[in-house]
């Protein structure tokens, strides 16, 4: 008997819809997953939603289980948590994380799912992809004991980076954002907070994650001589300008990119994507990360929710999508 699932598709830029899809029966070495929750990665997914992926980046931006092509129609997303209903005995009945789009059920290779530790609630595990990005950024940044660090931009990624840094010994860490309301999130994460005009300078390292030209310019201004900005923002099809005149050269400043698509070369030799994701899930045992989930909607409401997230009418860090249990209750 054919299995039918429902999936969220971007029909055209700015307009999404729910479609039915037919699933194959899982082959040996595959799993059938019933989704419990998925997460909307607000920065990347709203950029995709508005059709802002540059043509030159269409291939690089593909999600692991994406269907269709940019700009649309496309099925996109990568923060899914569900239960294995069919598959190898060691996975059957396990809660797992997968880099899959928003869909009620799906069939993937068993190697594509990562078991969620029992210490991590399924509703929090949707943050694994974001915390994985933060882990990779910190491998790139290689902070040292005694460093003075600012994280500019209190979105999902910036907050995750700041939360991990706050658990390092001997660092001065400050989360910087123009929105005063982010102070409450910072407090929940155990991180010092400042508005841009109040941020502490003379930083050895600044992690930039605001995705704005103003934020990156401010990040440079916070550096001590020979300091480094780790750039995590993805600007899509937008061009930005930077003050690389003035004192940039005299102070010997560095701007270095970090991107989760590859495992940081600064990581210990032999570290794999699977190792990095498993580490991110282990870190999510800390309940402080619940502060990053700032809203929840039903799966069937996604066509109306994503436009509100994209416009900012619905403010969010990570917006969680809830799927109906098997009995539909």
Coordinates of N, CA, C and O in Angstrom, one line a residue, residues 74-201:
X74 N 10.5 24.7 -4.5 CA 11.5 24.0 -3.8 C 11.0 23.6 -2.4 O 10.2 24.3 -1.8
X75 N 11.4 22.4 -2.0 CA 11.1 21.9 -0.6 C 12.4 22.0 0.1 O 13.4 21.4 -0.2
X76 N 12.5 22.9 1.1 CA 13.7 23.3 1.8 C 13.6 23.3 3.3 O 12.5 23.6 3.8
X77 N 14.6 22.9 4.0 CA 14.6 22.9 5.4 C 15.6 21.9 5.9 O 16.0 21.0 5.1
X78 N 16.0 21.9 7.2 CA 17.0 21.0 7.6 C 17.1 20.8 9.2 O 18.1 20.5 9.7
X79 N 16.0 21.1 9.8 CA 15.9 20.9 11.3 C 14.7 20.0 11.7 O 13.7 20.6 12.0
X80 N 14.9 18.7 11.6 CA 13.7 17.8 11.8 C 14.1 16.8 12.9 O 15.1 16.2 12.9
X81 N 13.1 16.6 13.7 CA 13.2 15.6 14.8 C 12.0 14.7 14.7 O 10.8 15.2 14.7
X82 N 12.2 13.4 14.7 CA 11.1 12.5 14.7 C 11.4 11.1 15.3 O 12.5 10.9 15.9
X83 N 10.5 10.2 15.1 CA 10.6 8.8 15.7 C 10.7 7.8 14.5 O 10.0 7.9 13.6
X84 N 11.7 6.9 14.7 CA 11.9 5.9 13.6 C 10.8 4.9 13.8 O 10.7 4.2 14.8
X85 N 9.9 4.7 12.8 CA 8.8 3.8 12.9 C 9.2 2.5 12.2 O 8.6 1.4 12.5
X86 N 10.1 2.5 11.2 CA 10.6 1.3 10.6 C 12.1 1.5 10.3 O 12.5 2.6 9.9
X87 N 12.8 0.4 10.5 CA 14.3 0.5 10.2 C 15.0 -0.5 11.0 O 14.5 -1.4 11.6
X88 N 16.4 -0.4 11.0 CA 17.2 -1.4 11.7 C 16.8 -1.4 13.2 O 16.4 -0.4 13.8
X89 N 16.9 -2.6 13.8 CA 16.5 -2.8 15.2 C 17.1 -1.8 16.2 O 16.4 -1.3 17.1
X90 N 18.4 -1.4 15.9 CA 19.0 -0.4 16.9 C 18.5 1.0 16.8 O 18.7 1.8 17.7
X91 N 17.7 1.3 15.7 CA 17.1 2.6 15.6 C 15.6 2.6 15.8 O 15.0 3.7 16.0
X92 N 14.9 1.4 15.6 CA 13.5 1.4 15.7 C 13.0 1.9 17.1 O 13.5 1.6 18.1
X93 N 12.1 2.9 17.0 CA 11.5 3.5 18.2 C 12.3 4.6 18.8 O 11.9 5.3 19.7
X94 N 13.5 4.9 18.2 CA 14.4 6.0 18.7 C 13.9 7.3 18.2 O 13.5 7.5 17.0
X95 N 14.1 8.3 19.0 CA 14.0 9.7 18.6 C 15.3 10.1 17.9 O 16.4 9.9 18.4
X96 N 15.2 10.7 16.7 CA 16.3 11.0 15.9 C 16.3 12.4 15.3 O 15.2 13.0 15.2
X97 N 17.4 13.0 15.0 CA 17.5 14.3 14.3 C 17.9 14.0 12.9 O 18.8 13.1 12.6
X98 N 17.4 14.8 11.9 CA 17.8 14.6 10.5 C 17.7 16.0 9.8 O 16.9 16.8 10.2
X99 N 18.6 16.2 8.9 CA 18.6 17.4 8.1 C 17.6 17.3 7.0 O 17.9 17.4 5.8
X100 N 16.3 17.3 7.4 CA 15.2 17.1 6.4 C 14.3 18.3 6.4 O 14.1 18.9 7.5
X101 N 13.7 18.6 5.3 CA 12.7 19.7 5.2 C 11.5 19.4 6.1 O 11.3 18.3 6.7
X102 N 10.5 20.3 6.0 CA 9.3 20.2 6.8 C 8.3 19.2 6.1 O 7.7 19.5 5.1
X103 N 8.2 18.0 6.7 CA 7.4 17.0 6.1 C 6.9 16.0 7.2 O 7.7 15.8 8.2
X104 N 5.7 15.5 7.1 CA 5.1 14.7 8.2 C 5.8 13.3 8.4 O 5.9 12.8 9.5
X105 N 6.3 12.7 7.3 CA 7.0 11.4 7.4 C 8.0 11.5 6.2 O 7.8 12.2 5.2
X106 N 9.1 10.7 6.4 CA 10.1 10.6 5.3 C 10.9 9.3 5.4 O 11.0 8.7 6.5
X107 N 11.5 8.9 4.3 CA 12.3 7.8 4.2 C 13.7 8.2 3.8 O 13.9 8.9 2.8
X108 N 14.7 7.9 4.7 CA 16.1 8.3 4.4 C 17.0 7.1 4.8 O 16.6 6.2 5.5
X109 N 18.3 7.2 4.3 CA 19.3 6.2 4.8 C 19.4 6.3 6.3 O 19.4 7.4 6.9
X110 N 19.6 5.1 6.9 CA 19.8 5.1 8.4 C 21.0 6.0 8.8 O 21.0 6.6 9.9
X111 N 22.0 6.1 7.9 CA 23.2 6.9 8.2 C 22.9 8.4 8.3 O 23.7 9.2 8.7
X112 N 21.7 8.8 7.8 CA 21.3 10.2 7.7 C 20.6 10.7 9.0 O 20.4 11.9 9.1
X113 N 20.3 9.8 9.9 CA 19.7 10.2 11.2 C 20.7 10.0 12.3 O 21.5 9.1 12.3
X114 N 20.6 10.9 13.3 CA 21.4 10.8 14.5 C 20.5 10.7 15.7 O 19.6 11.5 16.0
X115 N 20.7 9.6 16.5 CA 19.9 9.5 17.7 C 20.0 10.6 18.7 O 21.1 11.2 18.9
X116 N 18.9 11.1 19.2 CA 18.8 12.1 20.2 C 19.1 11.6 21.6 O 18.4 10.6 22.0
X117 N 20.0 12.1 22.3 CA 20.3 11.5 23.7 C 19.0 11.6 24.5 O 18.2 12.5 24.4
X118 N 18.8 10.7 25.5 CA 17.7 10.7 26.3 C 17.6 12.0 27.2 O 16.5 12.3 27.7
X119 N 18.7 12.6 27.4 CA 18.7 13.8 28.2 C 18.2 15.1 27.4 O 18.2 16.2 28.0
X120 N 17.9 14.9 26.2 CA 17.5 16.1 25.3 C 16.1 15.9 24.9 O 15.8 15.0 24.1
X121 N 15.1 16.8 25.3 CA 13.8 16.7 24.8 C 13.7 16.9 23.3 O 14.5 17.6 22.7
X122 N 12.7 16.2 22.6 CA 12.6 16.2 21.2 C 12.4 17.7 20.7 O 12.9 18.1 19.7
X123 N 11.6 18.4 21.5 CA 11.3 19.8 21.1 C 12.5 20.7 21.1 O 12.5 21.8 20.5
X124 N 13.5 20.4 21.9 CA 14.8 21.2 22.0 C 15.8 20.7 20.9 O 16.6 21.4 20.4
X125 N 15.7 19.4 20.5 CA 16.6 18.8 19.6 C 16.6 19.4 18.2 O 17.6 19.3 17.5
X126 N 15.6 20.2 17.9 CA 15.5 20.9 16.6 C 16.6 21.9 16.5 O 17.0 22.3 15.4
X127 N 17.2 22.3 17.6 CA 18.3 23.3 17.6 C 19.7 22.7 17.2 O 20.7 23.4 17.1
X128 N 19.7 21.4 17.0 CA 21.0 20.7 16.8 C 21.8 21.3 15.6 O 23.0 21.5 15.6
X129 N 21.1 21.6 14.5 CA 21.7 22.2 13.3 C 22.4 23.5 13.6 O 23.4 23.9 13.1
X130 N 21.7 24.3 14.5 CA 22.2 25.6 14.8 C 23.4 25.5 15.8 O 24.4 26.2 15.6
X131 N 23.3 24.7 16.8 CA 24.4 24.5 17.7 C 25.6 23.8 17.0 O 26.7 24.2 17.3
X132 N 25.3 23.0 16.0 CA 26.4 22.4 15.2 C 27.2 23.6 14.5 O 28.4 23.6 14.4
X133 N 26.4 24.6 14.0 CA 27.1 25.7 13.3 C 27.9 26.5 14.3 O 29.1 26.9 14.0
X134 N 27.4 26.6 15.6 CA 28.2 27.3 16.6 C 29.5 26.5 17.0 O 30.5 27.1 17.2
X135 N 29.3 25.2 17.1 CA 30.5 24.4 17.4 C 31.6 24.6 16.3 O 32.8 24.8 16.6
X136 N 31.2 24.5 15.0 CA 32.1 24.7 13.9 C 32.8 26.1 14.0 O 34.0 26.2 13.8
X137 N 32.0 27.1 14.3 CA 32.5 28.5 14.4 C 33.6 28.6 15.5 O 34.6 29.2 15.3
X138 N 33.3 27.9 16.6 CA 34.3 28.0 17.7 C 35.5 27.2 17.4 O 36.6 27.5 17.9
X139 N 35.4 26.1 16.7 CA 36.6 25.4 16.2 C 37.4 26.4 15.3 O 38.6 26.4 15.4
X140 N 36.7 27.1 14.4 CA 37.4 28.1 13.6 C 38.0 29.2 14.4 O 39.2 29.6 14.1
X141 N 37.3 29.7 15.4 CA 37.8 30.8 16.2 C 38.9 30.5 17.1 O 39.8 31.3 17.4
X142 N 38.9 29.2 17.7 CA 39.9 28.8 18.6 C 40.2 29.8 19.7 O 41.3 30.3 19.9
X143 N 39.1 30.1 20.5 CA 39.4 31.1 21.6 C 40.3 30.5 22.6 O 40.5 29.3 22.8
X144 N 41.1 31.4 23.3 CA 42.1 31.1 24.3 C 41.7 31.6 25.6 O 41.0 32.6 25.7
X145 N 42.1 30.9 26.7 CA 41.8 31.4 28.0 C 42.3 32.8 28.2 O 43.4 33.1 27.8
X146 N 41.4 33.7 28.8 CA 41.8 35.1 28.9 C 41.3 36.0 27.8 O 41.4 37.2 28.0
X147 N 40.8 35.4 26.7 CA 40.4 36.3 25.6 C 39.2 37.1 26.0 O 38.3 36.7 26.8
X148 N 39.1 38.3 25.4 CA 38.0 39.2 25.5 C 37.2 39.1 24.2 O 37.7 39.4 23.1
X149 N 35.9 38.7 24.3 CA 35.2 38.3 23.2 C 33.8 38.9 23.2 O 33.1 39.0 24.2
X150 N 33.4 39.4 22.0 CA 32.0 39.9 21.8 C 31.4 39.0 20.7 O 32.1 38.6 19.7
X151 N 30.1 38.8 20.8 CA 29.3 38.1 19.8 C 28.3 39.2 19.4 O 27.4 39.6 20.2
X152 N 28.4 39.6 18.1 CA 27.5 40.7 17.6 C 26.4 40.0 16.8 O 26.6 39.4 15.8
X153 N 25.2 40.2 17.3 CA 24.0 39.6 16.6 C 23.4 38.5 17.5 O 24.0 37.4 17.6
X154 N 22.3 38.8 18.1 CA 21.7 37.8 19.0 C 20.5 37.0 18.3 O 19.4 36.9 18.8
X155 N 20.8 36.5 17.1 CA 19.9 35.6 16.5 C 20.2 34.2 17.0 O 20.9 34.0 17.9
X156 N 19.6 33.2 16.3 CA 19.8 31.8 16.7 C 21.3 31.4 16.8 O 21.8 30.9 17.8
X157 N 22.1 31.7 15.7 CA 23.5 31.3 15.7 C 24.3 32.1 16.7 O 25.1 31.6 17.5
X158 N 24.1 33.5 16.7 CA 24.8 34.3 17.7 C 24.6 33.9 19.1 O 25.5 33.8 19.9
X159 N 23.3 33.6 19.4 CA 23.0 33.2 20.8 C 23.6 31.8 21.1 O 24.1 31.6 22.3
X160 N 23.6 30.9 20.2 CA 24.2 29.6 20.4 C 25.7 29.7 20.6 O 26.3 29.1 21.5
X161 N 26.4 30.6 19.8 CA 27.8 30.8 20.0 C 28.1 31.4 21.4 O 29.0 30.9 22.1
X162 N 27.3 32.4 21.8 CA 27.5 33.1 23.1 C 27.3 32.1 24.2 O 28.0 32.1 25.2
X163 N 26.3 31.3 24.1 CA 26.0 30.3 25.2 C 27.1 29.3 25.4 O 27.5 29.0 26.5
X164 N 27.7 28.9 24.3 CA 28.8 27.9 24.4 C 30.1 28.6 24.9 O 30.8 28.1 25.8
X165 N 30.3 29.9 24.5 CA 31.5 30.6 25.0 C 31.4 30.9 26.5 O 32.4 30.9 27.2
X166 N 30.2 31.1 26.9 CA 30.0 31.5 28.3 C 30.3 30.3 29.3 O 30.5 30.5 30.5
X167 N 30.4 29.1 28.7 CA 30.7 27.9 29.5 C 32.2 27.6 29.4 O 32.7 26.7 30.0
X168 N 33.0 28.4 28.6 CA 34.5 28.3 28.7 C 35.0 29.0 29.9 O 34.5 30.1 30.3
X169 N 36.0 28.5 30.5 CA 36.6 29.2 31.7 C 37.5 30.3 31.3 O 38.2 30.3 30.2
X170 N 37.5 31.4 32.1 CA 38.5 32.5 31.9 C 38.3 33.4 30.7 O 39.2 34.1 30.3
X171 N 37.1 33.5 30.2 CA 36.8 34.4 29.0 C 35.9 35.5 29.5 O 35.1 35.4 30.4
X172 N 36.1 36.7 28.9 CA 35.1 37.8 29.0 C 34.3 37.7 27.8 O 34.7 37.9 26.7
X173 N 33.0 37.4 27.9 CA 32.1 37.2 26.8 C 30.9 38.2 26.9 O 30.3 38.3 28.0
X174 N 30.6 38.8 25.8 CA 29.4 39.8 25.8 C 28.6 39.5 24.5 O 29.2 39.5 23.5
X175 N 27.3 39.4 24.7 CA 26.4 39.3 23.5 C 25.9 40.7 23.2 O 25.3 41.4 24.1
X176 N 26.0 41.1 22.0 CA 25.7 42.5 21.6 C 24.6 42.5 20.5 O 24.7 41.8 19.5
X177 N 23.5 43.3 20.8 CA 22.4 43.3 19.8 C 21.7 44.7 20.0 O 21.7 45.2 21.1
X178 N 21.1 45.1 18.9 CA 20.4 46.4 18.9 C 19.0 46.3 19.5 O 18.4 47.3 19.8
X179 N 18.5 45.1 19.7 CA 17.2 44.9 20.3 C 17.3 44.7 21.8 O 17.8 43.7 22.3
X180 N 16.8 45.6 22.6 CA 16.8 45.5 24.1 C 16.2 44.2 24.6 O 16.6 43.7 25.6
X181 N 15.2 43.7 23.9 CA 14.5 42.5 24.3 C 15.4 41.3 24.3 O 15.2 40.3 25.1
X182 N 16.5 41.3 23.6 CA 17.5 40.2 23.6 C 18.2 40.1 24.9 O 18.9 39.0 25.2
X183 N 18.1 41.1 25.8 CA 18.8 41.0 27.1 C 18.2 39.9 27.9 O 18.9 39.2 28.6
X184 N 16.9 39.7 27.7 CA 16.2 38.6 28.5 C 16.7 37.2 28.0 O 16.9 36.3 28.8
X185 N 16.9 37.1 26.7 CA 17.4 35.8 26.1 C 18.8 35.6 26.6 O 19.2 34.5 27.0
X186 N 19.7 36.6 26.6 CA 21.0 36.5 27.1 C 21.1 36.1 28.5 O 21.9 35.2 28.9
X187 N 20.2 36.6 29.4 CA 20.2 36.3 30.8 C 19.8 34.8 31.0 O 20.4 34.1 31.8
X188 N 18.9 34.3 30.2 CA 18.5 32.9 30.2 C 19.6 32.0 29.8 O 19.7 30.9 30.3
X189 N 20.5 32.5 28.9 CA 21.6 31.7 28.5 C 22.9 31.8 29.4 O 23.9 31.2 29.2
X190 N 22.8 32.8 30.3 CA 23.9 33.0 31.2 C 25.0 33.8 30.6 O 26.2 33.6 30.9
X191 N 24.6 34.8 29.7 CA 25.6 35.6 29.0 C 25.4 37.1 29.3 O 24.2 37.5 29.4
X192 N 26.4 37.8 29.5 CA 26.3 39.3 29.6 C 25.8 39.9 28.3 O 26.2 39.4 27.2
X193 N 25.0 40.9 28.4 CA 24.4 41.5 27.2 C 24.7 43.0 27.2 O 24.8 43.7 28.3
X194 N 24.8 43.6 26.0 CA 25.0 45.0 25.8 C 24.3 45.5 24.5 O 24.4 44.8 23.5
X195 N 23.8 46.7 24.5 CA 23.4 47.3 23.3 C 24.7 47.8 22.6 O 25.7 47.9 23.3
X196 N 24.7 48.0 21.3 CA 25.9 48.4 20.6 C 26.7 49.5 21.2 O 27.9 49.5 21.3
X197 N 26.0 50.6 21.6 CA 26.7 51.7 22.1 C 27.3 51.5 23.5 O 28.2 52.2 23.9
X198 N 26.9 50.4 24.2 CA 27.5 50.1 25.5 C 28.4 48.9 25.5 O 28.9 48.5 26.5
X199 N 28.7 48.4 24.3 CA 29.6 47.2 24.2 C 31.0 47.4 24.6 O 31.5 48.5 24.3
X200 N 31.6 46.5 25.3 CA 33.0 46.6 25.7 C 33.9 46.3 24.5 O 33.7 45.4 23.7
X201 N 34.9 47.2 24.3 CA 35.8 47.1 23.2 C 37.1 46.4 23.6 O 37.1 45.6 24.5

